[in-house]
mmCIF file of C-alpha atoms in Angstrom:
data_model
loop_
_atom_site.group_PDB
_atom_site.id
_atom_site.type_symbol
_atom_site.label_atom_id
_atom_site.label_comp_id
_atom_site.label_asym_id
_atom_site.label_seq_id
_atom_site.Cartn_x
_atom_site.Cartn_y
_atom_site.Cartn_z
ATOM 1 C CA UNK A 1 92.974 62.484 195.241
ATOM 2 C CA UNK A 2 95.885 63.599 193.057
ATOM 3 C CA UNK A 3 96.854 61.401 190.132
ATOM 4 C CA UNK A 4 100.349 60.570 189.002
ATOM 5 C CA UNK A 5 101.377 62.042 185.672
ATOM 6 C CA UNK A 6 103.566 60.822 182.870
ATOM 7 C CA UNK A 7 106.270 63.114 181.592
ATOM 8 C CA UNK A 8 106.295 63.722 177.859
ATOM 9 C CA UNK A 9 109.440 61.599 177.529
ATOM 10 C CA UNK A 10 107.806 58.683 179.334
ATOM 11 C CA UNK A 11 104.685 58.768 177.176
ATOM 12 C CA UNK A 12 106.739 58.530 173.975
ATOM 13 C CA UNK A 13 107.739 54.978 174.899
ATOM 14 C CA UNK A 14 104.226 53.616 174.246
ATOM 15 C CA UNK A 15 104.450 50.418 172.165
ATOM 16 C CA UNK A 16 102.738 50.067 168.769
ATOM 17 C CA UNK A 17 99.227 48.662 168.543
ATOM 18 C CA UNK A 18 98.956 44.920 168.052
ATOM 19 C CA UNK A 19 96.597 44.486 165.102
ATOM 20 C CA UNK A 20 94.334 41.441 164.637
ATOM 21 C CA UNK A 21 92.361 41.562 161.379
ATOM 22 C CA UNK A 22 90.099 39.552 159.115
ATOM 23 C CA UNK A 23 86.668 37.913 159.246
ATOM 24 C CA UNK A 24 86.024 36.450 162.681
ATOM 25 C CA UNK A 25 88.985 38.247 164.278
ATOM 26 C CA UNK A 26 86.724 39.616 167.007
ATOM 27 C CA UNK A 27 86.457 36.032 168.267
ATOM 28 C CA UNK A 28 89.920 36.626 169.737
ATOM 29 C CA UNK A 29 88.374 38.982 172.289
ATOM 30 C CA UNK A 30 87.869 36.393 175.002
ATOM 31 C CA UNK A 31 91.462 35.224 174.611
ATOM 32 C CA UNK A 32 92.711 38.805 174.921
ATOM 33 C CA UNK A 33 90.549 39.338 177.991
ATOM 34 C CA UNK A 34 92.022 36.268 179.668
ATOM 35 C CA UNK A 35 95.551 37.378 178.774
ATOM 36 C CA UNK A 36 95.061 40.740 180.470
ATOM 37 C CA UNK A 37 93.528 39.077 183.532
ATOM 38 C CA UNK A 38 91.432 42.171 184.153
ATOM 39 C CA UNK A 39 88.839 42.004 186.929
ATOM 40 C CA UNK A 40 87.537 45.551 186.368
ATOM 41 C CA UNK A 41 86.596 46.383 182.766
ATOM 42 C CA UNK A 42 85.242 49.669 181.447
ATOM 43 C CA UNK A 43 83.398 49.438 178.114
ATOM 44 C CA UNK A 44 83.090 52.670 176.116
ATOM 45 C CA UNK A 45 80.635 52.055 173.305
ATOM 46 C CA UNK A 46 77.849 53.562 171.268
ATOM 47 C CA UNK A 47 74.443 52.217 172.207
ATOM 48 C CA UNK A 48 73.943 51.100 168.606
ATOM 49 C CA UNK A 49 77.155 49.108 168.571
ATOM 50 C CA UNK A 50 76.207 47.329 171.784
ATOM 51 C CA UNK A 51 72.780 46.438 170.406
ATOM 52 C CA UNK A 52 74.299 45.025 167.203
ATOM 53 C CA UNK A 53 77.061 42.994 168.858
ATOM 54 C CA UNK A 54 77.270 40.523 171.721
ATOM 55 C CA UNK A 55 80.370 41.851 173.406
ATOM 56 C CA UNK A 56 78.872 42.554 176.809
ATOM 57 C CA UNK A 57 77.873 38.910 177.135
ATOM 58 C CA UNK A 58 81.448 37.928 176.265
ATOM 59 C CA UNK A 59 83.122 39.877 179.072
ATOM 60 C CA UNK A 60 83.713 37.484 181.963
ATOM 61 C CA UNK A 61 84.876 39.813 184.734
ATOM 62 C CA UNK A 62 83.546 40.584 188.227
ATOM 63 C CA UNK A 63 83.175 44.345 187.606
ATOM 64 C CA UNK A 64 82.036 45.480 184.145
ATOM 65 C CA UNK A 65 80.814 49.041 183.663
ATOM 66 C CA UNK A 66 79.479 50.549 180.471
ATOM 67 C CA UNK A 67 79.705 54.171 179.328
ATOM 68 C CA UNK A 68 77.511 55.199 176.396
ATOM 69 C CA UNK A 69 76.730 58.787 177.401
ATOM 70 C CA UNK A 70 78.449 60.554 174.527
ATOM 71 C CA UNK A 71 77.268 62.041 171.252
ATOM 72 C CA UNK A 72 78.583 61.488 167.731
ATOM 73 C CA UNK A 73 81.655 63.721 167.404
ATOM 74 C CA UNK A 74 81.939 63.827 171.231
ATOM 75 C CA UNK A 75 82.615 67.034 173.083
ATOM 76 C CA UNK A 76 84.766 67.488 176.153
ATOM 77 C CA UNK A 77 81.838 67.370 178.588
ATOM 78 C CA UNK A 78 80.947 63.905 177.226
ATOM 79 C CA UNK A 79 84.495 62.739 177.813
ATOM 80 C CA UNK A 80 84.713 64.224 181.307
ATOM 81 C CA UNK A 81 81.608 62.225 182.305
ATOM 82 C CA UNK A 82 83.376 59.097 181.079
ATOM 83 C CA UNK A 83 86.503 60.053 183.007
ATOM 84 C CA UNK A 84 84.406 60.291 186.176
ATOM 85 C CA UNK A 85 83.207 56.722 185.587
ATOM 86 C CA UNK A 86 86.822 55.653 185.113
ATOM 87 C CA UNK A 87 87.879 57.345 188.334
ATOM 88 C CA UNK A 88 85.114 55.624 190.273
ATOM 89 C CA UNK A 89 85.911 52.181 188.894
ATOM 90 C CA UNK A 90 89.709 52.308 188.368
ATOM 91 C CA UNK A 91 89.490 49.789 185.477
ATOM 92 C CA UNK A 92 92.252 47.341 184.683
ATOM 93 C CA UNK A 93 91.141 47.243 181.034
ATOM 94 C CA UNK A 94 89.273 49.707 178.807
ATOM 95 C CA UNK A 95 87.419 48.475 175.718
ATOM 96 C CA UNK A 96 86.190 50.839 172.969
ATOM 97 C CA UNK A 97 83.499 49.431 170.645
ATOM 98 C CA UNK A 98 81.862 51.300 167.775
ATOM 99 C CA UNK A 99 82.791 53.914 165.211
ATOM 100 C CA UNK A 100 85.348 56.676 165.434
ATOM 101 C CA UNK A 101 83.428 58.583 168.100
ATOM 102 C CA UNK A 102 83.383 55.586 170.453
ATOM 103 C CA UNK A 103 87.037 54.734 169.859
ATOM 104 C CA UNK A 104 88.168 58.353 170.258
ATOM 105 C CA UNK A 105 86.108 58.663 173.432
ATOM 106 C CA UNK A 106 87.746 55.505 174.820
ATOM 107 C CA UNK A 107 91.219 56.898 174.080
ATOM 108 C CA UNK A 108 90.395 60.215 175.727
ATOM 109 C CA UNK A 109 88.726 58.641 178.774
ATOM 110 C CA UNK A 110 91.840 56.542 179.282
ATOM 111 C CA UNK A 111 94.176 59.570 179.158
ATOM 112 C CA UNK A 112 92.499 62.738 180.418
ATOM 113 C CA UNK A 113 92.000 63.871 184.025
ATOM 114 C CA UNK A 114 88.389 63.947 185.230
ATOM 115 C CA UNK A 115 88.513 67.719 185.541
ATOM 116 C CA UNK A 116 87.595 70.038 182.679
ATOM 117 C CA UNK A 117 90.264 72.675 183.352
ATOM 118 C CA UNK A 118 93.054 70.134 183.700
ATOM 119 C CA UNK A 119 91.772 68.161 180.697
ATOM 120 C CA UNK A 120 91.934 71.308 178.559
ATOM 121 C CA UNK A 121 95.511 71.843 179.704
ATOM 122 C CA UNK A 122 96.422 68.339 178.492
ATOM 123 C CA UNK A 123 94.727 68.955 175.138
ATOM 124 C CA UNK A 124 96.676 72.197 174.777
ATOM 125 C CA UNK A 125 99.946 70.338 175.581
ATOM 126 C CA UNK A 126 100.372 72.408 178.748
ATOM 127 C CA UNK A 127 100.161 69.347 181.007
ATOM 128 C CA UNK A 128 101.115 65.658 180.669
ATOM 129 C CA UNK A 129 98.703 62.738 180.511
ATOM 130 C CA UNK A 130 97.787 60.457 183.393
ATOM 131 C CA UNK A 131 100.228 57.758 184.470
ATOM 132 C CA UNK A 132 97.296 55.323 184.254
ATOM 133 C CA UNK A 133 97.485 55.797 180.508
ATOM 134 C CA UNK A 134 99.276 52.443 180.583
ATOM 135 C CA UNK A 135 95.929 50.771 181.353
ATOM 136 C CA UNK A 136 95.450 48.331 178.444
ATOM 137 C CA UNK A 137 93.082 49.559 175.731
ATOM 138 C CA UNK A 138 91.322 47.270 173.240
ATOM 139 C CA UNK A 139 89.595 48.952 170.285
ATOM 140 C CA UNK A 140 86.988 47.134 168.195
ATOM 141 C CA UNK A 141 85.628 49.109 165.214
ATOM 142 C CA UNK A 142 82.110 48.373 163.999
ATOM 143 C CA UNK A 143 82.426 50.741 161.031
ATOM 144 C CA UNK A 144 84.994 50.880 158.228
ATOM 145 C CA UNK A 145 86.363 54.355 157.777
ATOM 146 C CA UNK A 146 87.822 56.265 160.693
ATOM 147 C CA UNK A 147 91.041 54.290 161.193
ATOM 148 C CA UNK A 148 91.009 55.370 164.850
ATOM 149 C CA UNK A 149 91.941 51.847 165.906
ATOM 150 C CA UNK A 150 95.492 52.351 164.554
ATOM 151 C CA UNK A 151 96.174 56.056 165.148
ATOM 152 C CA UNK A 152 97.785 57.834 168.069
ATOM 153 C CA UNK A 153 95.319 60.703 168.101
ATOM 154 C CA UNK A 154 91.736 61.305 169.173
ATOM 155 C CA UNK A 155 89.359 64.135 168.299
ATOM 156 C CA UNK A 156 87.148 66.013 170.738
ATOM 157 C CA UNK A 157 85.147 69.214 170.370
ATOM 158 C CA UNK A 158 85.768 71.945 172.937
ATOM 159 C CA UNK A 159 83.276 74.817 172.903
ATOM 160 C CA UNK A 160 82.335 73.905 169.339
ATOM 161 C CA UNK A 161 85.900 73.782 168.034
ATOM 162 C CA UNK A 162 87.753 70.576 167.168
ATOM 163 C CA UNK A 163 90.871 69.679 169.115
ATOM 164 C CA UNK A 164 93.072 66.600 168.885
ATOM 165 C CA UNK A 165 95.006 64.733 171.506
ATOM 166 C CA UNK A 166 98.045 63.515 169.578
ATOM 167 C CA UNK A 167 100.342 61.358 171.690
ATOM 168 C CA UNK A 168 101.935 57.947 171.410
ATOM 169 C CA UNK A 169 100.225 57.096 174.709
ATOM 170 C CA UNK A 170 96.878 57.295 172.887
ATOM 171 C CA UNK A 171 97.617 54.157 170.879
ATOM 172 C CA UNK A 172 95.466 51.128 171.546
ATOM 173 C CA UNK A 173 97.157 48.106 173.054
ATOM 174 C CA UNK A 174 95.213 45.782 170.733
ATOM 175 C CA UNK A 175 92.894 46.469 167.795
ATOM 176 C CA UNK A 176 90.476 43.767 166.622
ATOM 177 C CA UNK A 177 89.332 44.678 163.095
ATOM 178 C CA UNK A 178 86.585 42.281 162.041
ATOM 179 C CA UNK A 179 84.711 43.194 158.832
ATOM 180 C CA UNK A 180 81.798 41.011 159.951
ATOM 181 C CA UNK A 181 81.011 43.602 162.623
ATOM 182 C CA UNK A 182 80.340 46.187 159.908
ATOM 183 C CA UNK A 183 77.632 44.129 158.171
ATOM 184 C CA UNK A 184 74.856 45.589 160.320
ATOM 185 C CA UNK A 185 76.096 49.175 160.040
ATOM 186 C CA UNK A 186 73.391 51.406 158.482
ATOM 187 C CA UNK A 187 73.982 52.323 154.845
ATOM 188 C CA UNK A 188 74.289 56.094 155.310
ATOM 189 C CA UNK A 189 76.854 55.628 158.085
ATOM 190 C CA UNK A 190 78.731 53.022 156.043
ATOM 191 C CA UNK A 191 78.849 55.296 152.998
ATOM 192 C CA UNK A 192 80.066 58.340 154.935
ATOM 193 C CA UNK A 193 82.713 56.209 156.694
ATOM 194 C CA UNK A 194 83.965 54.962 153.315
ATOM 195 C CA UNK A 195 84.249 58.588 152.163
ATOM 196 C CA UNK A 196 86.165 59.389 155.356
ATOM 197 C CA UNK A 197 88.668 56.620 154.603
ATOM 198 C CA UNK A 198 89.026 57.912 151.030
ATOM 199 C CA UNK A 199 89.725 61.410 152.357
ATOM 200 C CA UNK A 200 92.343 59.990 154.747
ATOM 201 C CA UNK A 201 94.087 58.249 151.865
ATOM 202 C CA UNK A 202 94.089 61.265 149.547
ATOM 203 C CA UNK A 203 95.079 63.802 152.206
ATOM 204 C CA UNK A 204 97.852 61.572 153.482
ATOM 205 C CA UNK A 205 99.140 61.030 149.957
ATOM 206 C CA UNK A 206 99.723 64.730 149.275
ATOM 207 C CA UNK A 207 100.587 65.771 152.845
ATOM 208 C CA UNK A 208 103.773 67.724 153.490
ATOM 209 C CA UNK A 209 104.723 64.871 155.844
ATOM 210 C CA UNK A 210 104.214 62.087 153.296
ATOM 211 C CA UNK A 211 106.868 59.387 152.988
ATOM 212 C CA UNK A 212 107.296 56.528 150.519
ATOM 213 C CA UNK A 213 105.660 54.188 153.055
ATOM 214 C CA UNK A 214 102.707 56.470 153.785
ATOM 215 C CA UNK A 215 102.139 57.036 150.068
ATOM 216 C CA UNK A 216 102.201 53.292 149.444
ATOM 217 C CA UNK A 217 99.502 52.728 152.073
ATOM 218 C CA UNK A 218 97.483 55.717 150.898
ATOM 219 C CA UNK A 219 97.623 54.806 147.211
ATOM 220 C CA UNK A 220 96.405 51.254 147.801
ATOM 221 C CA UNK A 221 93.568 52.520 150.000
ATOM 222 C CA UNK A 222 92.478 55.299 147.636
ATOM 223 C CA UNK A 223 92.285 53.082 144.548
ATOM 224 C CA UNK A 224 90.409 50.299 146.325
ATOM 225 C CA UNK A 225 87.939 52.513 148.204
ATOM 226 C CA UNK A 226 87.126 54.515 145.073
ATOM 227 C CA UNK A 227 86.436 51.272 143.228
ATOM 228 C CA UNK A 228 84.024 50.074 145.922
ATOM 229 C CA UNK A 229 82.216 53.424 146.059
ATOM 230 C CA UNK A 230 81.927 53.608 142.281
ATOM 231 C CA UNK A 231 79.846 50.425 142.165
ATOM 232 C CA UNK A 232 77.989 50.916 145.452
ATOM 233 C CA UNK A 233 74.483 51.605 144.072
ATOM 234 C CA UNK A 234 72.979 52.104 147.495
ATOM 235 C CA UNK A 235 74.620 49.215 149.312
ATOM 236 C CA UNK A 236 77.820 47.307 150.039
ATOM 237 C CA UNK A 237 78.145 43.551 149.619
ATOM 238 C CA UNK A 238 79.862 41.469 152.294
ATOM 239 C CA UNK A 239 82.965 41.286 150.116
ATOM 240 C CA UNK A 240 82.865 45.083 149.677
ATOM 241 C CA UNK A 241 82.722 45.514 153.447
ATOM 242 C CA UNK A 242 85.695 43.230 153.889
ATOM 243 C CA UNK A 243 87.699 45.305 151.385
ATOM 244 C CA UNK A 244 86.639 48.557 153.048
ATOM 245 C CA UNK A 245 87.546 47.234 156.488
ATOM 246 C CA UNK A 246 91.077 46.382 155.340
ATOM 247 C CA UNK A 247 91.607 49.565 153.338
ATOM 248 C CA UNK A 248 90.213 51.929 155.953
ATOM 249 C CA UNK A 249 92.737 50.532 158.435
ATOM 250 C CA UNK A 250 95.526 51.066 155.874
ATOM 251 C CA UNK A 251 94.323 54.635 155.337
ATOM 252 C CA UNK A 252 94.376 55.044 159.127
ATOM 253 C CA UNK A 253 97.969 53.809 159.218
ATOM 254 C CA UNK A 254 98.795 56.358 156.497
ATOM 255 C CA UNK A 255 97.371 59.325 158.398
ATOM 256 C CA UNK A 256 99.038 58.072 161.568
ATOM 257 C CA UNK A 257 102.307 58.738 159.732
ATOM 258 C CA UNK A 258 101.306 62.046 158.126
ATOM 259 C CA UNK A 259 98.157 63.475 159.767
ATOM 260 C CA UNK A 260 95.354 64.947 157.670
ATOM 261 C CA UNK A 261 95.350 68.313 155.897
ATOM 262 C CA UNK A 262 93.133 71.296 155.248
ATOM 263 C CA UNK A 263 90.367 69.084 153.830
ATOM 264 C CA UNK A 264 89.640 67.842 157.340
ATOM 265 C CA UNK A 265 90.016 71.371 158.683
ATOM 266 C CA UNK A 266 87.138 72.511 156.466
ATOM 267 C CA UNK A 267 85.087 69.420 157.286
ATOM 268 C CA UNK A 268 84.903 70.063 161.036
ATOM 269 C CA UNK A 269 82.801 73.281 160.892
ATOM 270 C CA UNK A 270 80.570 71.692 158.235
ATOM 271 C CA UNK A 271 79.769 68.927 160.708
ATOM 272 C CA UNK A 272 79.373 71.205 163.728
ATOM 273 C CA UNK A 273 77.309 73.959 162.114
ATOM 274 C CA UNK A 274 75.440 72.143 159.342
ATOM 275 C CA UNK A 275 75.264 68.529 160.515
ATOM 276 C CA UNK A 276 77.087 67.142 157.475
ATOM 277 C CA UNK A 277 78.358 63.622 158.287
ATOM 278 C CA UNK A 278 82.098 63.812 158.852
ATOM 279 C CA UNK A 279 83.350 61.647 155.981
ATOM 280 C CA UNK A 280 81.015 63.294 153.516
ATOM 281 C CA UNK A 281 82.114 66.735 154.768
ATOM 282 C CA UNK A 282 85.753 65.801 154.122
ATOM 283 C CA UNK A 283 85.219 64.723 150.516
ATOM 284 C CA UNK A 284 82.914 67.680 149.803
ATOM 285 C CA UNK A 285 85.740 69.941 150.977
ATOM 286 C CA UNK A 286 88.355 68.165 148.868
ATOM 287 C CA UNK A 287 86.109 68.372 145.802
ATOM 288 C CA UNK A 288 86.757 72.118 145.586
ATOM 289 C CA UNK A 289 90.114 72.311 147.375
ATOM 290 C CA UNK A 290 91.981 70.024 144.950
ATOM 291 C CA UNK A 291 91.044 71.911 141.754
ATOM 292 C CA UNK A 292 91.766 75.230 143.473
ATOM 293 C CA UNK A 293 95.165 73.958 144.643
ATOM 294 C CA UNK A 294 96.059 72.806 141.141
ATOM 295 C CA UNK A 295 95.428 76.269 139.723
ATOM 296 C CA UNK A 296 97.140 77.977 142.687
ATOM 297 C CA UNK A 297 100.402 76.159 141.869
ATOM 298 C CA UNK A 298 100.782 78.472 138.853
ATOM 299 C CA UNK A 299 102.258 80.795 141.464
ATOM 300 C CA UNK A 300 105.417 79.039 142.682
ATOM 301 C CA UNK A 301 105.228 80.838 146.022
ATOM 302 C CA UNK A 302 101.966 79.019 146.801
ATOM 303 C CA UNK A 303 103.818 75.728 147.330
ATOM 304 C CA UNK A 304 104.371 74.976 151.028
ATOM 305 C CA UNK A 305 106.000 71.587 150.506
ATOM 306 C CA UNK A 306 109.819 71.804 150.771
ATOM 307 C CA UNK A 307 110.053 69.184 147.998
ATOM 308 C CA UNK A 308 108.761 71.792 145.551
ATOM 309 C CA UNK A 309 105.867 72.468 143.190
ATOM 310 C CA UNK A 310 106.825 69.760 140.639
ATOM 311 C CA UNK A 311 106.627 67.158 143.413
ATOM 312 C CA UNK A 312 103.191 68.390 144.483
ATOM 313 C CA UNK A 313 101.935 68.479 140.884
ATOM 314 C CA UNK A 314 103.083 64.884 140.479
ATOM 315 C CA UNK A 315 101.111 63.896 143.582
ATOM 316 C CA UNK A 316 97.981 65.566 142.180
ATOM 317 C CA UNK A 317 98.425 63.711 138.890
ATOM 318 C CA UNK A 318 98.780 60.425 140.755
ATOM 319 C CA UNK A 319 95.625 61.104 142.774
ATOM 320 C CA UNK A 320 93.729 61.829 139.565
ATOM 321 C CA UNK A 321 94.787 58.403 138.352
ATOM 322 C CA UNK A 322 93.631 56.798 141.607
ATOM 323 C CA UNK A 323 90.150 58.166 140.911
ATOM 324 C CA UNK A 324 90.131 57.188 137.250
ATOM 325 C CA UNK A 325 90.508 60.601 135.625
ATOM 326 C CA UNK A 326 93.288 61.830 133.362
ATOM 327 C CA UNK A 327 94.225 65.190 134.900
ATOM 328 C CA UNK A 328 94.201 66.982 138.286
ATOM 329 C CA UNK A 329 91.694 69.566 137.087
ATOM 330 C CA UNK A 330 89.123 66.742 136.995
ATOM 331 C CA UNK A 331 89.706 65.669 140.597
ATOM 332 C CA UNK A 332 86.726 67.673 141.810
ATOM 333 C CA UNK A 333 84.455 66.080 139.231
ATOM 334 C CA UNK A 334 85.717 62.606 140.154
ATOM 335 C CA UNK A 335 85.098 63.171 143.865
ATOM 336 C CA UNK A 336 81.616 64.542 143.283
ATOM 337 C CA UNK A 337 80.760 61.467 141.228
ATOM 338 C CA UNK A 338 81.783 59.247 144.153
ATOM 339 C CA UNK A 339 79.662 61.342 146.508
ATOM 340 C CA UNK A 340 76.598 60.844 144.320
ATOM 341 C CA UNK A 341 77.403 57.141 143.909
ATOM 342 C CA UNK A 342 77.253 56.934 147.709
ATOM 343 C CA UNK A 343 73.775 58.484 147.582
ATOM 344 C CA UNK A 344 74.555 62.010 148.813
ATOM 345 C CA UNK A 345 74.044 65.433 147.162
ATOM 346 C CA UNK A 346 77.385 66.725 145.857
ATOM 347 C CA UNK A 347 77.170 70.461 146.641
ATOM 348 C CA UNK A 348 77.557 72.335 149.926
ATOM 349 C CA UNK A 349 74.477 74.372 149.118
ATOM 350 C CA UNK A 350 72.388 71.213 149.406
ATOM 351 C CA UNK A 351 73.318 71.096 153.107
ATOM 352 C CA UNK A 352 72.308 74.676 153.809
ATOM 353 C CA UNK A 353 75.672 76.408 153.332
ATOM 354 C CA UNK A 354 75.167 79.933 151.942
ATOM 355 C CA UNK A 355 77.505 82.703 150.828
ATOM 356 C CA UNK A 356 77.172 84.432 154.187
ATOM 357 C CA UNK A 357 78.494 81.280 155.913
ATOM 358 C CA UNK A 358 81.727 81.091 153.915
ATOM 359 C CA UNK A 359 83.786 83.573 156.029
ATOM 360 C CA UNK A 360 83.038 81.615 159.220
ATOM 361 C CA UNK A 361 84.004 78.343 157.540
ATOM 362 C CA UNK A 362 87.318 79.825 156.459
ATOM 363 C CA UNK A 363 88.016 81.410 159.831
ATOM 364 C CA UNK A 364 87.550 78.124 161.675
ATOM 365 C CA UNK A 365 89.291 75.960 159.069
ATOM 366 C CA UNK A 366 92.377 78.107 158.716
ATOM 367 C CA UNK A 367 92.856 78.260 162.487
ATOM 368 C CA UNK A 368 93.252 74.461 162.559
ATOM 369 C CA UNK A 369 96.728 72.960 162.798
ATOM 370 C CA UNK A 370 95.770 70.706 159.878
ATOM 371 C CA UNK A 371 95.985 73.669 157.479
ATOM 372 C CA UNK A 372 99.756 73.872 158.007
ATOM 373 C CA UNK A 373 100.132 70.268 156.827
ATOM 374 C CA UNK A 374 98.833 71.173 153.362
ATOM 375 C CA UNK A 375 101.316 71.367 150.457
ATOM 376 C CA UNK A 376 99.581 74.258 148.688
ATOM 377 C CA UNK A 377 98.731 77.511 150.420
ATOM 378 C CA UNK A 378 95.018 78.249 150.281
ATOM 379 C CA UNK A 379 94.849 81.396 148.101
ATOM 380 C CA UNK A 380 93.421 84.666 149.355
ATOM 381 C CA UNK A 381 90.551 84.526 146.849
ATOM 382 C CA UNK A 382 89.514 81.035 147.976
ATOM 383 C CA UNK A 383 86.378 82.308 149.831
ATOM 384 C CA UNK A 384 85.131 83.870 146.591
ATOM 385 C CA UNK A 385 85.906 80.626 144.735
ATOM 386 C CA UNK A 386 83.950 78.563 147.249
ATOM 387 C CA UNK A 387 81.036 81.006 147.319
ATOM 388 C CA UNK A 388 80.774 80.731 143.543
ATOM 389 C CA UNK A 389 80.705 76.925 143.700
ATOM 390 C CA UNK A 390 78.104 76.318 146.409
#
């Protein structure tokens, strides 16, 4: 059966996400469910999130189906299986529960056709999204880091390469951000998610698309997250988790305005090829990209930000201050210290990256659209620089 499609103009009218935050905010779920009056509910969730929460028992609807058949950093085949479940059920409400993978999968399952060829056309902006994209979507994060609950984009891997669906129609209808749901999140996942939120804040702050508002959000998030990581010592207190929950959402709001930069572009192949957790991969990438960018600005032609090299240098100085160091050339050192404070090794070599792998990393990273959002052109000798700092 053919599905109706939204034109690009129609999809741009999607309303902003209604955000409910704070300890106990997930208790509003039943009220939201009653308000939607949905009889058919599709729950997209990680198995771990379902086992750590009681949300299935809180869904009072005649037809509740659950989709958990997706991997961390989901690929398109995972999503297409979820779309087939959606087509069979025709839900009146979709609920995404878990970390960024679960929330991104819920966004994609809501929007994409249940056909791989047509889904790829939507991802490539060659076809519009489904008219049923107006099905209400409730997102409930159980980690603090991805910010997916407040962004209009979702990541999926297609044949090993990262792609993003970036449309206003991808926004959640409601996001319930309850820090109490993160208390049972395993430490390694919590730490990598905190690093992801830090990367969002820093990349948004220096992005070509930054604005006074995005920089305000990003600055607050970067300072606070760095402070929590600095004193982590192998665990987060409940008050730390509450701070991280708030600040990761603010960092998500910042990247929703600006998008990420080349740091994320380098992180994706590290995750795909070497299994480095996403947030950790982002900060590892920034730990060498920031110092290299600072030195590259000696050549005025390296600046890609229309506001000019002095503006970009000022942003780097500010970010150094966020991390408690006195100059941009110490940004790499500051980031590596936060990585070790979170309990991870601070070199790419520790994760199996070797000199022979560097050309592939650069090829995949520089083909990402995120590289064009970076204020300093990655210099031609950057592969040699990275190879020398593994």
